[in-house]
Amino acid sequence: MISFSLDEEQQIIQETVRKFAAEWVRPQLREWERAGTVSDEARRAFHELGLGLLEVPEALGGAGASAVTAALVQEELGFGDAGAAVALWSPHLVTAALVELGDEAQARRFFSRFAESSVRLGAVAYSERGTTPLEGFSTVAVKRGDGYSLSGTKAFVVNGGCADLTVVFAQIEPGRGWGGVGAWVVEAGMPGMRAGARHELLGLDAAHIAEVVFDGCLVPEENRLRGGPHGLPKGVQRYFARAALMTAARQVGLARAAYEFALGYTQERRAFGKPVAHFQAIAFTLAEMLMDVEAARWMVWRAAASQKLDEVALAATHANEAAWRVADQAVQLLGGAGYVQDYPVEKWLRDTKALALTAPTDQLSQLAVASAELGHALDGGWPSSTIQPMVT
Ligand SMILES: Cc1cc2nc3c(=O)[nH]c(=O)nc-3n(C[C@H](O)[C@H](O)[C@H](O)COP(=O)(O)OP(=O)(O)OC[C@H]3O[C@@H](n4cnc5c(N)ncnc54)[C@H](O)[C@@H]3O)c2cc1C
């Protein structure tokens, strides 16, 4: 039975976050972009919505919400501002990693921190400038007594160097690629971890994205994440599938924002005695934009409901491309007004590009789509890139 209806709880959550985005996020879009962060008041207000441990299973103290519900939240936040969506969702980066990569004791120990405080930040650090994460890392972990010593520099990390908890991937067995990778939770204040340079960005400025440096950072054995019952590569695959889905949902929200703005603007703006929206070329463009938004949303919902990796990859690829098209068309339909900062449309074009570059990138999602169709893993897909359901 196929249903495109939301249940009552989902409708309430959707409405709640829509209101939050309208009241807290959209009005501060430029201020947060300039400040390079969202305000602590907004973090507290978001925390009070009770969405802190949304996707964490109930047995582990979370709300146990479905991926569809999480996607609804992301669409609304993305509609408000994609940069704020990334910043406000940061604890979920770590909770999602712990759900997929940690064991129950680790989950309980670390989740409580995000449950109790509204301004705690999370980070997941894998990218590096010198290596591609698909092949392994130059950041290394060496066994030292009861724990590990981590050394290396991570780049492009949301909340890099300022998070309360940072999940770090490092090479424990050099030369074995993903077979030799380990993951650890580094807690703020552990000696040997420090903030590196903050990156200047094309978009998503409200999210703090920076390098984080490990210089003999000692991490105890109990902070090592072993990937749950299916091992680390499978857990990582599931983690990135979740991340791709949430990014896709944000792209839907961003695209909806751009479409609605262009729809309103072109009905106000007049040429030759009528609104420009009444010229067929403009009207058709609006129709194409709406098709992109709707199709992207349905694909995200389907993938969230099925949790199948090939459907996640398809939804992610489509959402990235659709949002880029819609934001580009919105700039075009506004003419000069689309290119100036008096309106948010130019920002959406910059932000959608940044979202498409977060892991897994658009190309890697396409690679997964092609792998599914061809029936075998292609070179350079995410570790263990055979197509598996996310839920086993
Ligand atoms: C807004 C933003 C937020 C981010 N947040 C984080 C974060 O929190 N933590 C973190 O660790 N990193 C983060 N990143 C980094 C991001 O995950 C990486 O940039 C991304 O994974 C690509 O890795 P790379 O930059 O090393 O590109 P490379 O691996 O060098 O790839 C270069 C290009 O080649 C493509 N490519 C690579 N391999 C293949 C292949 N096999 N087939 C086809 N194309 C391929 C890539 O898609 C890309 O276009 C963020 C980036 C951005 C823009």
Short mmCIF file of C-alpha atoms and ligand atoms in Angstrom, two decimals:
data_model
loop_
_atom_site.label_atom_id
_atom_site.label_comp_id
_atom_site.label_asym_id
_atom_site.label_seq_id
_atom_site.Cartn_x
_atom_site.Cartn_y
_atom_site.Cartn_z
CA MET A 1 0.00 0.00 0.00
CA ILE A 2 1.52 3.35 -1.00
CA SER A 3 0.71 6.37 1.12
CA PHE A 4 1.79 9.96 0.62
CA SER A 5 0.05 11.09 3.79
CA LEU A 6 1.78 12.13 6.96
CA ASP A 7 0.48 10.83 10.26
CA GLU A 8 -0.76 13.21 12.93
CA GLU A 9 2.51 13.34 14.83
CA GLN A 10 4.46 14.04 11.64
CA GLN A 11 2.07 16.84 10.73
CA ILE A 12 2.56 18.41 14.16
CA ILE A 13 6.34 18.18 13.91
CA GLN A 14 6.28 19.59 10.39
CA GLU A 15 4.11 22.53 11.48
CA THR A 16 6.25 23.15 14.56
CA VAL A 17 9.51 23.30 12.64
CA ARG A 18 7.89 25.35 9.86
CA LYS A 19 6.88 27.91 12.48
CA PHE A 20 10.35 27.81 14.04
CA ALA A 21 11.93 28.37 10.61
CA ALA A 22 9.60 31.29 9.88
CA GLU A 23 10.04 32.97 13.26
CA TRP A 24 13.64 32.18 14.17
CA VAL A 25 15.58 31.24 11.08
CA ARG A 26 14.51 33.17 7.98
CA PRO A 27 14.49 36.62 9.66
CA GLN A 28 18.10 36.11 10.85
CA LEU A 29 19.44 34.61 7.65
CA ARG A 30 21.70 37.57 6.77
CA GLU A 31 22.70 38.30 10.35
CA TRP A 32 23.85 34.70 10.91
CA GLU A 33 25.59 34.68 7.56
CA ARG A 34 27.60 37.77 8.59
CA ALA A 35 28.21 36.45 12.10
CA GLY A 36 29.26 33.04 10.78
CA THR A 37 27.11 31.28 13.34
CA VAL A 38 23.55 30.90 14.58
CA SER A 39 22.70 32.50 17.92
CA ASP A 40 22.68 30.56 21.19
CA GLU A 41 19.06 31.74 21.68
CA ALA A 42 18.10 29.99 18.45
CA ARG A 43 19.94 26.83 19.53
CA ARG A 44 18.05 26.92 22.83
CA ALA A 45 14.72 27.54 21.07
CA PHE A 46 15.43 24.63 18.72
CA HIS A 47 16.40 22.42 21.64
CA GLU A 48 13.13 23.28 23.38
CA LEU A 49 11.22 21.84 20.43
CA GLY A 50 12.37 18.49 21.80
CA LEU A 51 14.03 17.38 18.58
CA GLY A 52 17.47 16.91 20.14
CA LEU A 53 17.60 13.11 20.00
CA LEU A 54 14.94 12.78 17.34
CA GLU A 55 16.28 9.77 15.47
CA VAL A 56 17.90 8.04 18.43
CA PRO A 57 16.05 4.80 19.26
CA GLU A 58 13.70 5.01 22.24
CA ALA A 59 15.60 2.21 23.97
CA LEU A 60 18.62 4.53 24.05
CA GLY A 61 16.66 7.51 25.39
CA GLY A 62 15.77 9.17 22.08
CA ALA A 63 12.47 9.98 20.40
CA GLY A 64 12.78 7.02 18.04
CA ALA A 65 11.42 9.04 15.12
CA SER A 66 11.56 7.63 11.62
CA ALA A 67 13.85 8.85 8.87
CA VAL A 68 10.76 10.29 7.14
CA THR A 69 10.10 12.47 10.19
CA ALA A 70 13.75 13.56 10.28
CA ALA A 71 13.50 14.44 6.57
CA LEU A 72 10.44 16.60 7.27
CA VAL A 73 12.40 18.50 9.92
CA GLN A 74 15.31 18.97 7.52
CA GLU A 75 13.10 20.24 4.72
CA GLU A 76 11.63 22.89 6.99
CA LEU A 77 15.04 23.94 8.33
CA GLY A 78 16.42 24.01 4.79
CA PHE A 79 13.47 26.19 3.79
CA GLY A 80 14.44 28.60 6.58
CA ASP A 81 18.18 28.62 5.84
CA ALA A 82 20.42 25.74 4.81
CA GLY A 83 23.38 27.14 6.76
CA ALA A 84 21.31 27.31 9.94
CA ALA A 85 20.00 23.81 9.20
CA VAL A 86 23.57 22.48 9.18
CA ALA A 87 24.49 24.44 12.31
CA LEU A 88 21.38 23.54 14.32
CA TRP A 89 21.52 19.89 13.33
CA SER A 90 25.12 19.46 14.45
CA PRO A 91 24.45 17.28 17.53
CA HIS A 92 22.72 14.87 15.17
CA LEU A 93 25.94 14.42 13.19
CA VAL A 94 27.39 12.74 16.24
CA THR A 95 24.27 10.96 17.47
CA ALA A 96 23.78 9.44 14.00
CA ALA A 97 27.43 8.35 13.96
CA LEU A 98 27.06 6.81 17.41
CA VAL A 99 23.86 4.99 16.43
CA GLU A 100 25.59 3.47 13.41
CA LEU A 101 29.14 3.02 14.69
CA GLY A 102 28.98 2.77 18.47
CA ASP A 103 27.77 0.24 21.00
CA GLU A 104 24.99 0.72 23.50
CA ALA A 105 27.23 1.77 26.38
CA GLN A 106 28.92 4.43 24.25
CA ALA A 107 25.59 5.67 22.95
CA ARG A 108 24.16 6.05 26.46
CA ARG A 109 27.30 7.75 27.75
CA PHE A 110 27.48 10.33 25.00
CA PHE A 111 23.79 10.92 24.13
CA SER A 112 23.02 12.24 27.59
CA ARG A 113 25.22 15.27 26.93
CA PHE A 114 23.14 16.32 23.96
CA ALA A 115 19.89 15.59 25.77
CA GLU A 116 20.76 17.86 28.70
CA SER A 117 22.14 20.94 26.94
CA SER A 118 20.95 23.04 24.06
CA VAL A 119 24.26 24.50 22.99
CA ARG A 120 26.42 21.42 22.73
CA LEU A 121 28.00 20.90 19.33
CA GLY A 122 28.95 17.74 17.49
CA ALA A 123 31.42 17.11 14.67
CA VAL A 124 32.38 14.20 12.45
CA ALA A 125 35.88 14.52 10.97
CA TYR A 126 36.94 12.39 8.00
CA SER A 127 38.05 14.74 5.20
CA GLU A 128 41.67 15.67 4.68
CA ARG A 129 43.41 17.92 2.20
CA GLY A 130 46.11 15.45 1.21
CA THR A 131 44.09 12.25 0.83
CA THR A 132 40.68 11.28 -0.41
CA PRO A 133 38.63 9.56 2.31
CA LEU A 134 37.70 6.84 -0.15
CA GLU A 135 41.24 5.48 -0.02
CA GLY A 136 42.10 5.88 3.63
CA PHE A 137 43.61 8.62 5.74
CA SER A 138 46.91 10.28 6.56
CA THR A 139 45.63 10.88 10.10
CA VAL A 140 46.99 7.93 12.06
CA ALA A 141 46.07 6.16 15.28
CA VAL A 142 48.81 4.36 17.21
CA LYS A 143 48.16 2.08 20.19
CA ARG A 144 49.48 3.68 23.41
CA GLY A 145 48.90 1.82 26.67
CA ASP A 146 45.14 1.45 27.20
CA GLY A 147 44.24 3.83 24.40
CA TYR A 148 45.33 5.38 21.12
CA SER A 149 47.34 8.38 20.07
CA LEU A 150 45.83 10.29 17.12
CA SER A 151 47.91 12.54 14.86
CA GLY A 152 46.96 14.39 11.68
CA THR A 153 44.85 17.26 10.34
CA LYS A 154 41.22 17.05 9.24
CA ALA A 155 39.72 19.65 6.88
CA PHE A 156 36.26 21.03 6.02
CA VAL A 157 34.77 19.84 9.32
CA VAL A 158 31.46 21.31 10.51
CA ASN A 159 32.20 22.55 14.07
CA GLY A 160 35.83 21.53 13.59
CA GLY A 161 37.74 22.32 16.77
CA CYS A 162 34.75 23.70 18.69
CA ALA A 163 32.56 20.63 19.18
CA ASP A 164 31.91 18.95 22.50
CA LEU A 165 32.28 15.57 20.82
CA THR A 166 34.18 14.90 17.61
CA VAL A 167 34.05 11.54 15.85
CA VAL A 168 37.39 11.12 14.07
CA PHE A 169 38.41 8.60 11.43
CA ALA A 170 42.07 7.61 11.33
CA GLN A 171 44.28 4.95 9.79
CA ILE A 172 45.24 2.31 12.31
CA GLU A 173 46.69 -0.08 9.75
CA PRO A 174 48.43 1.87 6.99
CA GLY A 175 48.10 0.60 3.43
CA ARG A 176 44.89 -1.35 4.06
CA GLY A 177 42.50 1.42 2.94
CA TRP A 178 39.15 1.17 4.66
CA GLY A 179 40.07 -2.25 6.01
CA GLY A 180 42.56 -0.46 8.25
CA VAL A 181 40.48 2.51 9.35
CA GLY A 182 39.28 3.10 12.90
CA ALA A 183 36.93 5.67 14.45
CA TRP A 184 37.11 7.39 17.84
CA VAL A 185 35.12 9.87 19.87
CA VAL A 186 37.35 12.72 20.99
CA GLU A 187 35.93 14.78 23.82
CA ALA A 188 36.51 18.54 24.10
CA GLY A 189 39.45 19.23 26.36
CA MET A 190 41.33 16.01 25.59
CA PRO A 191 44.97 17.14 25.28
CA GLY A 192 46.37 17.07 21.76
CA MET A 193 43.27 18.22 19.85
CA ARG A 194 43.03 21.84 18.75
CA ALA A 195 41.13 24.03 16.32
CA GLY A 196 42.81 24.69 13.00
CA ALA A 197 42.01 27.45 10.52
CA ARG A 198 38.38 28.28 9.86
CA HIS A 199 37.48 28.02 6.16
CA GLU A 200 36.07 31.02 4.28
CA LEU A 201 33.04 29.68 2.41
CA LEU A 202 31.05 30.24 -0.76
CA GLY A 203 27.82 29.59 1.14
CA LEU A 204 26.42 28.06 4.34
CA ASP A 205 28.29 30.67 6.37
CA ALA A 206 26.16 30.16 9.46
CA ALA A 207 27.83 26.78 9.81
CA HIS A 208 31.32 26.87 11.33
CA ILE A 209 33.54 24.79 9.00
CA ALA A 210 37.18 24.44 9.95
CA GLU A 211 40.29 22.33 10.22
CA VAL A 212 40.90 20.33 13.34
CA VAL A 213 44.39 19.24 14.33
CA PHE A 214 45.38 16.14 16.31
CA ASP A 215 48.86 16.15 17.70
CA GLY A 216 49.39 12.98 19.72
CA CYS A 217 45.85 13.24 21.07
CA LEU A 218 45.34 10.43 23.60
CA VAL A 219 41.94 8.73 23.42
CA PRO A 220 40.94 5.86 25.72
CA GLU A 221 39.94 2.44 24.41
CA GLU A 222 36.31 2.92 25.50
CA ASN A 223 36.02 5.81 23.01
CA ARG A 224 36.83 3.62 20.02
CA LEU A 225 33.81 2.99 17.76
CA ARG A 226 33.86 -0.45 16.23
CA GLY A 227 30.89 -0.16 13.93
CA GLY A 228 28.36 -2.29 15.76
CA PRO A 229 27.56 -5.90 14.88
CA HIS A 230 28.26 -5.43 11.14
CA GLY A 231 31.68 -3.85 11.43
CA LEU A 232 32.97 -0.38 10.66
CA PRO A 233 32.75 -0.20 6.84
CA LYS A 234 29.07 -1.24 6.88
CA GLY A 235 28.35 1.20 9.72
CA VAL A 236 30.09 3.98 7.82
CA GLN A 237 28.07 3.22 4.72
CA ARG A 238 24.87 3.49 6.74
CA TYR A 239 26.07 6.70 8.39
CA PHE A 240 26.78 8.36 5.05
CA ALA A 241 23.48 7.14 3.64
CA ARG A 242 21.74 8.91 6.53
CA ALA A 243 23.81 12.03 5.92
CA ALA A 244 22.97 11.96 2.21
CA LEU A 245 19.27 11.68 2.96
CA MET A 246 19.30 14.59 5.39
CA THR A 247 21.22 16.73 2.90
CA ALA A 248 18.73 15.80 0.19
CA ALA A 249 15.83 16.85 2.43
CA ARG A 250 17.58 20.19 3.09
CA GLN A 251 17.96 20.65 -0.66
CA VAL A 252 14.21 20.11 -1.06
CA GLY A 253 13.55 22.85 1.52
CA LEU A 254 16.01 25.21 -0.15
CA ALA A 255 14.48 24.54 -3.57
CA ARG A 256 10.97 25.11 -2.21
CA ALA A 257 12.11 28.42 -0.74
CA ALA A 258 13.60 29.53 -4.07
CA TYR A 259 10.53 28.42 -6.02
CA GLU A 260 8.06 30.17 -3.70
CA PHE A 261 10.12 33.35 -3.72
CA ALA A 262 10.28 33.40 -7.53
CA LEU A 263 6.56 32.63 -7.77
CA GLY A 264 5.71 35.61 -5.57
CA TYR A 265 8.20 37.95 -7.21
CA THR A 266 7.17 37.23 -10.79
CA GLN A 267 3.53 37.85 -9.94
CA GLU A 268 4.42 41.28 -8.53
CA ARG A 269 6.98 42.38 -11.10
CA ARG A 270 5.31 43.80 -14.20
CA ALA A 271 6.39 44.25 -17.81
CA PHE A 272 4.31 45.43 -20.76
CA GLY A 273 1.30 45.95 -18.52
CA LYS A 274 1.15 42.52 -16.87
CA PRO A 275 2.99 40.43 -14.27
CA VAL A 276 6.03 38.75 -15.80
CA ALA A 277 4.66 35.41 -14.50
CA HIS A 278 1.94 35.74 -17.17
CA PHE A 279 4.46 35.44 -19.97
CA GLN A 280 4.54 31.84 -21.05
CA ALA A 281 8.33 31.48 -20.85
CA ILE A 282 8.26 32.52 -17.20
CA ALA A 283 5.17 30.44 -16.38
CA PHE A 284 6.76 27.32 -17.89
CA THR A 285 9.92 27.93 -15.90
CA LEU A 286 7.85 28.15 -12.72
CA ALA A 287 6.12 24.89 -13.62
CA GLU A 288 9.49 23.20 -14.16
CA MET A 289 10.73 24.48 -10.82
CA LEU A 290 7.68 23.09 -9.05
CA MET A 291 8.12 19.71 -10.78
CA ASP A 292 11.69 19.59 -9.51
CA VAL A 293 10.69 20.42 -5.95
CA GLU A 294 7.84 17.91 -5.80
CA ALA A 295 9.75 15.08 -7.48
CA ALA A 296 12.72 15.61 -5.17
CA ARG A 297 10.46 15.50 -2.12
CA TRP A 298 8.74 12.28 -3.15
CA MET A 299 12.07 10.61 -3.83
CA VAL A 300 13.39 11.68 -0.43
CA TRP A 301 10.29 10.35 1.31
CA ARG A 302 10.45 7.07 -0.56
CA ALA A 303 14.11 6.58 0.29
CA ALA A 304 13.52 7.57 3.91
CA ALA A 305 10.65 5.09 4.17
CA SER A 306 12.45 2.20 2.45
CA GLN A 307 15.94 2.93 3.85
CA LYS A 308 17.39 1.27 0.78
CA LEU A 309 20.77 2.57 -0.18
CA ASP A 310 20.09 2.64 -3.91
CA GLU A 311 16.94 4.71 -3.34
CA VAL A 312 18.84 7.03 -0.99
CA ALA A 313 21.50 7.52 -3.65
CA LEU A 314 18.87 8.22 -6.32
CA ALA A 315 17.07 10.72 -4.07
CA ALA A 316 20.33 12.43 -3.11
CA THR A 317 21.49 12.76 -6.71
CA HIS A 318 18.16 14.10 -7.85
CA ALA A 319 17.73 16.52 -4.94
CA ASN A 320 21.22 17.97 -5.43
CA GLU A 321 20.62 18.56 -9.13
CA ALA A 322 17.02 19.72 -8.77
CA ALA A 323 17.89 22.26 -6.07
CA TRP A 324 20.71 23.66 -8.18
CA ARG A 325 18.37 24.04 -11.17
CA VAL A 326 15.62 25.66 -9.11
CA ALA A 327 17.97 28.10 -7.34
CA ASP A 328 19.57 29.00 -10.69
CA GLN A 329 16.18 29.56 -12.31
CA ALA A 330 15.05 31.66 -9.34
CA VAL A 331 18.05 33.96 -9.79
CA GLN A 332 17.24 34.16 -13.50
CA LEU A 333 13.55 34.96 -12.94
CA LEU A 334 14.39 37.79 -10.57
CA GLY A 335 16.76 39.36 -13.11
CA GLY A 336 19.17 41.83 -11.49
CA ALA A 337 17.26 41.48 -8.23
CA GLY A 338 18.26 37.84 -8.18
CA TYR A 339 21.94 38.71 -8.07
CA VAL A 340 21.95 41.27 -5.27
CA GLN A 341 21.85 40.63 -1.56
CA ASP A 342 18.60 42.59 -1.05
CA TYR A 343 16.92 39.23 -1.63
CA PRO A 344 17.88 35.75 -0.36
CA VAL A 345 17.82 34.14 -3.81
CA GLU A 346 21.53 34.62 -4.59
CA LYS A 347 22.34 32.99 -1.24
CA TRP A 348 20.29 29.92 -2.07
CA LEU A 349 22.32 29.43 -5.25
CA ARG A 350 25.56 29.53 -3.22
CA ASP A 351 24.19 27.32 -0.46
CA THR A 352 22.88 24.59 -2.75
CA LYS A 353 26.35 24.12 -4.22
CA ALA A 354 27.84 23.72 -0.75
CA LEU A 355 25.24 21.12 0.18
CA ALA A 356 26.02 19.12 -2.95
CA LEU A 357 29.68 18.97 -1.90
CA THR A 358 29.05 17.52 1.55
CA ALA A 359 29.69 13.82 1.79
CA PRO A 360 28.74 11.79 -0.06
CA THR A 361 29.20 14.25 -2.92
CA ASP A 362 26.87 14.37 -5.87
CA GLN A 363 29.27 12.26 -7.95
CA LEU A 364 29.49 9.58 -5.30
CA SER A 365 25.72 9.37 -5.04
CA GLN A 366 25.61 9.00 -8.82
CA LEU A 367 28.24 6.29 -8.57
CA ALA A 368 26.00 4.40 -6.14
CA VAL A 369 23.02 4.82 -8.48
CA ALA A 370 25.04 3.43 -11.39
CA SER A 371 26.41 0.58 -9.22
CA ALA A 372 22.88 -0.46 -8.33
CA GLU A 373 21.81 -0.46 -11.97
CA LEU A 374 24.90 -2.27 -13.21
CA GLY A 375 24.72 -4.76 -10.37
CA HIS A 376 28.26 -4.38 -9.10
CA ALA A 377 30.32 -1.91 -7.10
CA LEU A 378 32.21 0.70 -9.14
CA ASP A 379 35.68 1.94 -8.42
CA GLY A 380 35.86 4.42 -5.61
CA GLY A 381 32.38 4.10 -4.14
CA TRP A 382 31.98 4.43 -0.40
CA PRO A 383 33.44 1.49 1.51
CA SER A 384 31.64 -1.79 0.95
CA SER A 385 29.61 -0.13 -1.77
CA THR A 386 27.45 -3.10 -2.59
CA ILE A 387 23.84 -2.10 -2.31
CA GLN A 388 22.48 -3.10 1.07
CA PRO A 389 19.44 -2.02 3.01
CA MET A 390 20.37 0.49 5.72
CA VAL A 391 18.27 -1.39 8.22
CA THR A 392 19.28 -4.97 8.73
C1 LIG B 1 29.56 22.52 3.34
C2 LIG B 1 30.49 21.38 3.59
C3 LIG B 1 30.44 20.68 4.78
C4 LIG B 1 31.32 19.64 5.02
N1 LIG B 1 31.30 19.01 6.23
C5 LIG B 1 32.25 18.08 6.51
C6 LIG B 1 32.35 17.53 7.83
O1 LIG B 1 31.56 17.86 8.74
N2 LIG B 1 33.32 16.63 8.07
C7 LIG B 1 34.22 16.27 7.12
O2 LIG B 1 35.09 15.46 7.41
N3 LIG B 1 34.15 16.76 5.85
C8 LIG B 1 33.20 17.67 5.54
N4 LIG B 1 33.13 18.23 4.30
C9 LIG B 1 34.04 17.78 3.26
C10 LIG B 1 33.35 16.91 2.24
O3 LIG B 1 32.83 15.76 2.86
C11 LIG B 1 34.35 16.58 1.16
O4 LIG B 1 34.69 17.78 0.50
C12 LIG B 1 33.78 15.57 0.20
O5 LIG B 1 33.62 14.33 0.82
C13 LIG B 1 34.68 15.40 -1.02
O6 LIG B 1 35.96 15.04 -0.58
P1 LIG B 1 37.19 15.87 -1.12
O7 LIG B 1 36.95 17.33 -0.91
O8 LIG B 1 38.41 15.27 -0.51
O9 LIG B 1 37.13 15.64 -2.67
P2 LIG B 1 37.97 14.58 -3.49
O10 LIG B 1 37.84 13.24 -2.88
O11 LIG B 1 39.32 15.17 -3.70
O12 LIG B 1 37.18 14.57 -4.85
C14 LIG B 1 37.32 15.62 -5.83
C15 LIG B 1 36.15 15.49 -6.80
O13 LIG B 1 36.18 14.20 -7.42
C16 LIG B 1 34.93 13.53 -7.17
N5 LIG B 1 35.24 12.11 -6.97
C17 LIG B 1 36.01 11.55 -6.01
N6 LIG B 1 36.05 10.22 -6.17
C18 LIG B 1 35.28 9.93 -7.25
C19 LIG B 1 34.93 8.73 -7.91
N7 LIG B 1 35.34 7.55 -7.48
N8 LIG B 1 34.12 8.81 -8.98
C20 LIG B 1 33.66 10.01 -9.41
N9 LIG B 1 33.96 11.20 -8.83
C21 LIG B 1 34.76 11.14 -7.75
C22 LIG B 1 34.36 14.18 -5.94
O14 LIG B 1 32.93 14.07 -5.89
C23 LIG B 1 34.79 15.61 -6.12
O15 LIG B 1 33.92 16.28 -7.00
C24 LIG B 1 32.25 19.27 4.02
C25 LIG B 1 32.28 19.94 2.81
C26 LIG B 1 31.42 20.99 2.58
C27 LIG B 1 31.47 21.71 1.26
#
